[in-house]
Coordinates of C-alpha atoms and ligand atoms in Angstrom, one line a residue:
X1 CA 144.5 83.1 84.4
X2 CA 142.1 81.3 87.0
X3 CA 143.6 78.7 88.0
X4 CA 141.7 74.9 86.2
X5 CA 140.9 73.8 90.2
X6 CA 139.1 76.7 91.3
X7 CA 137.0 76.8 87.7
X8 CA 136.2 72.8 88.7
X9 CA 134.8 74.2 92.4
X10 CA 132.9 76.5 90.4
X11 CA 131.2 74.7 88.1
X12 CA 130.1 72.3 90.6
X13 CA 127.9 74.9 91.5
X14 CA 124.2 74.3 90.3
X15 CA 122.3 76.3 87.6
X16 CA 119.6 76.4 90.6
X17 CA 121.7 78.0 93.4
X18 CA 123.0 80.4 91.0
X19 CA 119.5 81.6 90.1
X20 CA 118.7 81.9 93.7
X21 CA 121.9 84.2 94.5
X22 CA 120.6 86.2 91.7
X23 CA 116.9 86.3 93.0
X24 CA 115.5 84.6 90.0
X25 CA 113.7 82.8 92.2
X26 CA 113.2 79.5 90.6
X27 CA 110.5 77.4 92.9
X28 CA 108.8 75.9 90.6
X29 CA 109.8 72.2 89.5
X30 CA 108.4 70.3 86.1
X31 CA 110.2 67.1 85.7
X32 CA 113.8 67.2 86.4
X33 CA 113.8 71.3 85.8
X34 CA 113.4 74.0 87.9
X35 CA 111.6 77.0 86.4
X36 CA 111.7 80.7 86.9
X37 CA 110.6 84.1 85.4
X38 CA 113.0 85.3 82.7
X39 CA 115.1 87.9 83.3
X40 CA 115.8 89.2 79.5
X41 CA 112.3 89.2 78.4
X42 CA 109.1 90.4 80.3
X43 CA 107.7 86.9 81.8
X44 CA 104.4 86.4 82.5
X45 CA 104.8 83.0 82.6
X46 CA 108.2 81.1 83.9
X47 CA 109.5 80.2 81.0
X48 CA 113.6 79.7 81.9
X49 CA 114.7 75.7 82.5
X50 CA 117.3 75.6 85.0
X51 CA 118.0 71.3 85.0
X52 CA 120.6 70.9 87.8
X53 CA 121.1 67.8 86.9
X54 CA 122.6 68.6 83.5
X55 CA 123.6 71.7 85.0
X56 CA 122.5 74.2 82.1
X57 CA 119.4 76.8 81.7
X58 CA 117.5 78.2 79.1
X59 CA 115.0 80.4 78.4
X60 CA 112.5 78.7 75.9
X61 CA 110.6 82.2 75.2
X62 CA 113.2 84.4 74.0
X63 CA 114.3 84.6 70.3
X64 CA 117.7 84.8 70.6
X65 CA 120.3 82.5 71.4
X66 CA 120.8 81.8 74.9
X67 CA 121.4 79.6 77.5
X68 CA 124.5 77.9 79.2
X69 CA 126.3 76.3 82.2
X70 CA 126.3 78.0 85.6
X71 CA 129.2 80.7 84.4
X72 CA 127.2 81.4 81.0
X73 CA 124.2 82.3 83.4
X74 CA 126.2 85.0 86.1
X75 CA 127.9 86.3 82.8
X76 CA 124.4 87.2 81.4
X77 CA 122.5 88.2 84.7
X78 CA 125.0 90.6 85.8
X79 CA 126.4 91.9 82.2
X80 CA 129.8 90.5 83.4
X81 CA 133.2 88.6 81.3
X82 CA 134.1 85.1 82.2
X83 CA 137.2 85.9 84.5
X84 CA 134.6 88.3 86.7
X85 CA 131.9 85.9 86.3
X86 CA 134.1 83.2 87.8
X87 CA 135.2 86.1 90.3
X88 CA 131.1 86.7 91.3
X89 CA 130.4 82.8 91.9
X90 CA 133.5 82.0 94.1
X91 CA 132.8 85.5 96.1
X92 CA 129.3 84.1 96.6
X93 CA 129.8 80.9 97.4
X94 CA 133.3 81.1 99.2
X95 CA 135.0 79.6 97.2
X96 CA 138.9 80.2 96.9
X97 CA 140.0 82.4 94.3
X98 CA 143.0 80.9 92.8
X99 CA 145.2 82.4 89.7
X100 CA 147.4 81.1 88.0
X101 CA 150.2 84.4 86.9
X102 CA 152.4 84.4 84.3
X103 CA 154.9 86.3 86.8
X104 CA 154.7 83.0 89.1
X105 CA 157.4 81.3 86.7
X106 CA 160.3 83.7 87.5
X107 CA 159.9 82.1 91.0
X108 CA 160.7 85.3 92.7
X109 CA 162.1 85.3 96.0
X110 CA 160.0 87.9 98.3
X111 CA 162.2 91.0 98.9
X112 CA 163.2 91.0 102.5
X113 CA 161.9 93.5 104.4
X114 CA 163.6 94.2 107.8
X115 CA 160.2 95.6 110.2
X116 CA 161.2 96.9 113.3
X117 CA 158.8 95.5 115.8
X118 CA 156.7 98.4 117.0
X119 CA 155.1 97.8 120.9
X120 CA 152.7 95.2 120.0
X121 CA 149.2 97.1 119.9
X122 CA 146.0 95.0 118.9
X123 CA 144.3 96.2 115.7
X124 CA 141.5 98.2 116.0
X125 CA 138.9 97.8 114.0
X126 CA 135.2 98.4 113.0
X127 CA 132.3 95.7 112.8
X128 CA 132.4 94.5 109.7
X129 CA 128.1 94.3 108.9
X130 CA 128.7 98.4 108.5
X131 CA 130.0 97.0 104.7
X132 CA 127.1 95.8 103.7
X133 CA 124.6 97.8 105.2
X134 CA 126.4 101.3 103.7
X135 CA 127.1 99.2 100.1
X136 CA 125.3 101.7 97.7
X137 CA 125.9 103.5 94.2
X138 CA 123.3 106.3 95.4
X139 CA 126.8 108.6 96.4
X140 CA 127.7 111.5 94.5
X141 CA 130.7 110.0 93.8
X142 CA 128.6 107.3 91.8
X143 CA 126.4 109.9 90.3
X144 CA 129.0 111.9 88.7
X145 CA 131.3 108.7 87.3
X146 CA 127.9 107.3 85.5
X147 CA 126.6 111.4 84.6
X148 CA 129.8 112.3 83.3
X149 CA 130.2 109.0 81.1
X150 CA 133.2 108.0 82.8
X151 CA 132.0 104.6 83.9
X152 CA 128.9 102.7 82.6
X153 CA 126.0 102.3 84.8
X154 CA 127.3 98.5 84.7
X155 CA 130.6 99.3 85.4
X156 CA 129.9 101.3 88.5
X157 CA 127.7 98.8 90.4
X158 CA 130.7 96.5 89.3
X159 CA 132.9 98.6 91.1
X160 CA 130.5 99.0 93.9
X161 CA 130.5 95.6 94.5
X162 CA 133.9 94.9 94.4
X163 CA 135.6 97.7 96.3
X164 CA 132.3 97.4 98.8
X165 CA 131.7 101.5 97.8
X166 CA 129.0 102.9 100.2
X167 CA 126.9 106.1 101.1
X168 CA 126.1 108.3 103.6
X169 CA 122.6 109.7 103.9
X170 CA 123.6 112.9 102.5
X171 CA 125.4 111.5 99.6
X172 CA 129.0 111.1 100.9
X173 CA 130.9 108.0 99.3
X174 CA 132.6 105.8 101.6
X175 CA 135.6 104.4 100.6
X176 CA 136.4 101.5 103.2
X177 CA 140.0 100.2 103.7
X178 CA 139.5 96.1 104.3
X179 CA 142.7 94.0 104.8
X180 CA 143.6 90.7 103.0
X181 CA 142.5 89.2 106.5
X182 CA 139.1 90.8 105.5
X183 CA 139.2 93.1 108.6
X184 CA 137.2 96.5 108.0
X185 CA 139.8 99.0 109.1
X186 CA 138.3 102.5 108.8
X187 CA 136.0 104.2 105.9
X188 CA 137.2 107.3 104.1
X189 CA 134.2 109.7 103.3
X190 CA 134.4 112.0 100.5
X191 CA 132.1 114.6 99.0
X192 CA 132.4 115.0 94.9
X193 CA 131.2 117.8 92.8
X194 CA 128.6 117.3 90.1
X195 CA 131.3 117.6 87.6
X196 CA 133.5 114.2 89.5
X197 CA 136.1 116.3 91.1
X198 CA 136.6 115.9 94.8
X199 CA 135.2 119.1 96.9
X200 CA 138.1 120.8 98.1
X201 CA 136.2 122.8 100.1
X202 CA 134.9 119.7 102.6
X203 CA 137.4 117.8 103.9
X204 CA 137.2 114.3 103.8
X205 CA 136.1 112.3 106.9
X206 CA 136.4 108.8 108.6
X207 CA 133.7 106.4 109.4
X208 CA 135.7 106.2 113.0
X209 CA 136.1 110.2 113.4
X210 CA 132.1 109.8 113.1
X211 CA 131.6 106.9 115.4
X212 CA 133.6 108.4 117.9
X213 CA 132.0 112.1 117.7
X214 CA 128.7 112.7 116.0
X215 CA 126.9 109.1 115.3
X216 CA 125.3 108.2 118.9
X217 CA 123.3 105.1 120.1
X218 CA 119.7 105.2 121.0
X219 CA 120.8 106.1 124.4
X220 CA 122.8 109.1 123.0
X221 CA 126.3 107.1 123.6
X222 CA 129.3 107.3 121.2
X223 CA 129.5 104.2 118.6
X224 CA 133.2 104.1 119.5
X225 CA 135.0 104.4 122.6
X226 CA 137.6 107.6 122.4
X227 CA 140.8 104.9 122.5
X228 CA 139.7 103.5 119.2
X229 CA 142.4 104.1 116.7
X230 CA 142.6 104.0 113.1
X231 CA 145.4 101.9 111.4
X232 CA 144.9 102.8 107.4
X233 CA 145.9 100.5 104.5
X234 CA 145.7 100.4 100.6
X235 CA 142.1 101.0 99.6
X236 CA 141.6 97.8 97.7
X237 CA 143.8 95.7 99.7
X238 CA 141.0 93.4 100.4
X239 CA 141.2 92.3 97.1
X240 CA 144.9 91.3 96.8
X241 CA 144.1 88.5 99.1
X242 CA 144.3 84.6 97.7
X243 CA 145.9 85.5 94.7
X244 CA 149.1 86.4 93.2
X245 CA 147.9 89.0 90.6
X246 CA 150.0 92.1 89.4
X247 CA 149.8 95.2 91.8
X248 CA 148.9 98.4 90.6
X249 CA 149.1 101.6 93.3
X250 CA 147.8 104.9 92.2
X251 CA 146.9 107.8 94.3
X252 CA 143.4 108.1 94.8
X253 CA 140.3 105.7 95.0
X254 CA 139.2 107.0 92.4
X255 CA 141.8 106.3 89.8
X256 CA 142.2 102.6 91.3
X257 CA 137.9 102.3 90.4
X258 CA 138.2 103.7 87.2
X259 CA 141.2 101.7 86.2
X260 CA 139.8 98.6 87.8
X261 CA 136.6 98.9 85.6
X262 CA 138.4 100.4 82.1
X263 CA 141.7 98.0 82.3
X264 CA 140.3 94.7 84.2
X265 CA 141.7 93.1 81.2
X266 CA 145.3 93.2 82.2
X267 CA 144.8 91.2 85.1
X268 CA 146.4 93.7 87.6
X269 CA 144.6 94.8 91.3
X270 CA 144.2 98.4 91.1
X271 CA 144.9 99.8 95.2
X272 CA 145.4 103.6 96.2
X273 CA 147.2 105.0 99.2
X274 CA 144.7 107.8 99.5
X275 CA 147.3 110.7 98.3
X276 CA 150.6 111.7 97.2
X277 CA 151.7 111.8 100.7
X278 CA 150.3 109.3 102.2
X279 CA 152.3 106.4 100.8
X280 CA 154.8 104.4 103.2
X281 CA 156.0 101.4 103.7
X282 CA 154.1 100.2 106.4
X283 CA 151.7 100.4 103.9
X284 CA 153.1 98.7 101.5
X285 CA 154.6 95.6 104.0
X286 CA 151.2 93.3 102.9
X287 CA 152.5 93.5 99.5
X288 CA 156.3 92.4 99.6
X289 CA 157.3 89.8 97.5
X290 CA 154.6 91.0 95.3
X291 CA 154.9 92.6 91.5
X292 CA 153.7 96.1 92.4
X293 CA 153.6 99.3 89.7
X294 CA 152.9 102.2 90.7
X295 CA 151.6 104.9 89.0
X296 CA 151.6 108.6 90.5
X297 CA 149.5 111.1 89.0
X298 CA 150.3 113.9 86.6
X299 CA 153.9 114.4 88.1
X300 CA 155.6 117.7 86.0
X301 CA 158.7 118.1 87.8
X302 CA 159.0 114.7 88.7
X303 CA 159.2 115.1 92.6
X304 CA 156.3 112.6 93.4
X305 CA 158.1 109.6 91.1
X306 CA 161.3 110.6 93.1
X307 CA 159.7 110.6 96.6
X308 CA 157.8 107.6 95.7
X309 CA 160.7 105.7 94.2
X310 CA 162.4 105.7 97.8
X311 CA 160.1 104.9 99.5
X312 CA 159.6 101.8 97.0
Ligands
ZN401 ZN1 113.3 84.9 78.0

């Protein structure tokens, strides 16, 4: 549940600069209304009211019912529900993110975690504009989930948005690894088959392997000195910050995408450690006091549950 604060913030936010954030436009003024092209009918003519003043829209050309508050107008732009709607318009306009769990009742102390103070090292990590200029669904990653009817169209630029997924030029898919303090640790880059499947005959790569060793400057110098190092974390960690939702840990980005899209309704933040293997607690120390399930993949004899479990 969002919490009733955070839904105030974001309704204070006009008709108008919604429209804008979605490039809608709106320049013109008649009267107390702004207008603007209409995005579900082709517009000739502006013919959608945005009155700020009010705070509603409407388009007075199509048939059909429309029309709404700020919320109403993200929710029909970008094909999304309320609670992601609400999610879109707080990203946007910074505001904070607040819910409201049902597990926040049982008042659960945070399990104590005893970390041995490693020789304090700063963090590396990467400039963080490299999100924004690689966000893309053109990977073949993104191909293959919308060719092979496993995610909508919708649902993958959903995805793409909200894990930040981006490509290389020759079609890799980046998955980067942000922390809840928002800092870009490294980028994962993975080739998939036509079919979805992972190749497993190209090893995936890091956006800081790259940097260090085959991207170059104009002046043919590295784009990362050789004592970079990478420190990894949850792929979807980012999004487990300034709130108090559910946990759920599978094993590979792609699982935690298509979960995130198919079962947003449960209200859970779907993270992956990258691989059977690659689970530990270090890992997992952003996360304590938190309700986690996790979720290994197909698991015959058992062994990964088992593994897992201890190290849970
Ligand atoms: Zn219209």
């Amino acid at each position: 549940m969002i919490d009733q604060l955070t839904i105030n913030k974001i309704k204070e936010v006009t008709v108008v600069e919604i429209a804008e954030k979605l490039g809608l436009n709106p320049t013109k003024k008649q009267g107390a209304n702004w207008v603007c092209k209409c995005f579900m009918h082709p517009d000739n003519h502006p013919s959608l009211y945005l009155n700020p003043a009010k705070n509603v829209w409407k388009c007075f050309a199509c048939k059909d019912n429309n029309g709404g508050g700020s919320i109403a107008l993200v929710m029909k732009h970008e094909n999304l529900d309320f609670y992601q709607a609400c999610q879109w318009i707080a990203r946007e306009f910074s505001i904070e993110f607040k819910t409201v769990s049902k597990y926040a009742a049982n008042n659960q102390k945070p399990t104590t975690m005893t970390t041995t103070q490693t020789t304090t090292s700063t963090l590396c990590t990467l400039d963080s504009s490299l999100i924004a200029a690689r966000e893309s669904a053109n990977s073949h990653f993104c191909q293959a989930m919308i060719n092979n009817h496993i995610l909508t169209p919708v649902q993958m630029q959903h995805a793409v948005r909200k894990y930040h997924l981006g490509a290389t030029a020759s079609g890799e898919v980046i998955f980067w690894q942000i922390d809840q303090q928002q800092n870009l640790r490294d980028g994962k880059l993975m080739t998939y088959q036509p079919d979805g499947h992972r190749s497993r005959s190209v090893n995936p790569s890091w956006v800081s392997y790259k940097m260090k060793n085959e991207w170059k400057d104009k002046q043919n110098n590295p784009l990362l000195p050789q004592e970079w190092e990478k420190t990894q974390c949850l792929f979807g960690l980012h999004l487990t910050a300034g709130n108090n939702l559910p946990v759920a840990l599978v094993e590979s980005e792609k699982t935690a995408i298509i979960c995130s899209e198919l079962f947003y309704m449960q209200g859970f933040v779907w993270v992956s450690c990258g691989g059977i293997s690659n689970l530990s607690t270090a890992m997992l120390q952003p996360l304590a006091g938190r309700n986690i399930i996790i979720f290994p993949d197909t698991d015959p004899d058992g062994s990964t549950f088992a593994k897992w479990s201890s190290i849970a």
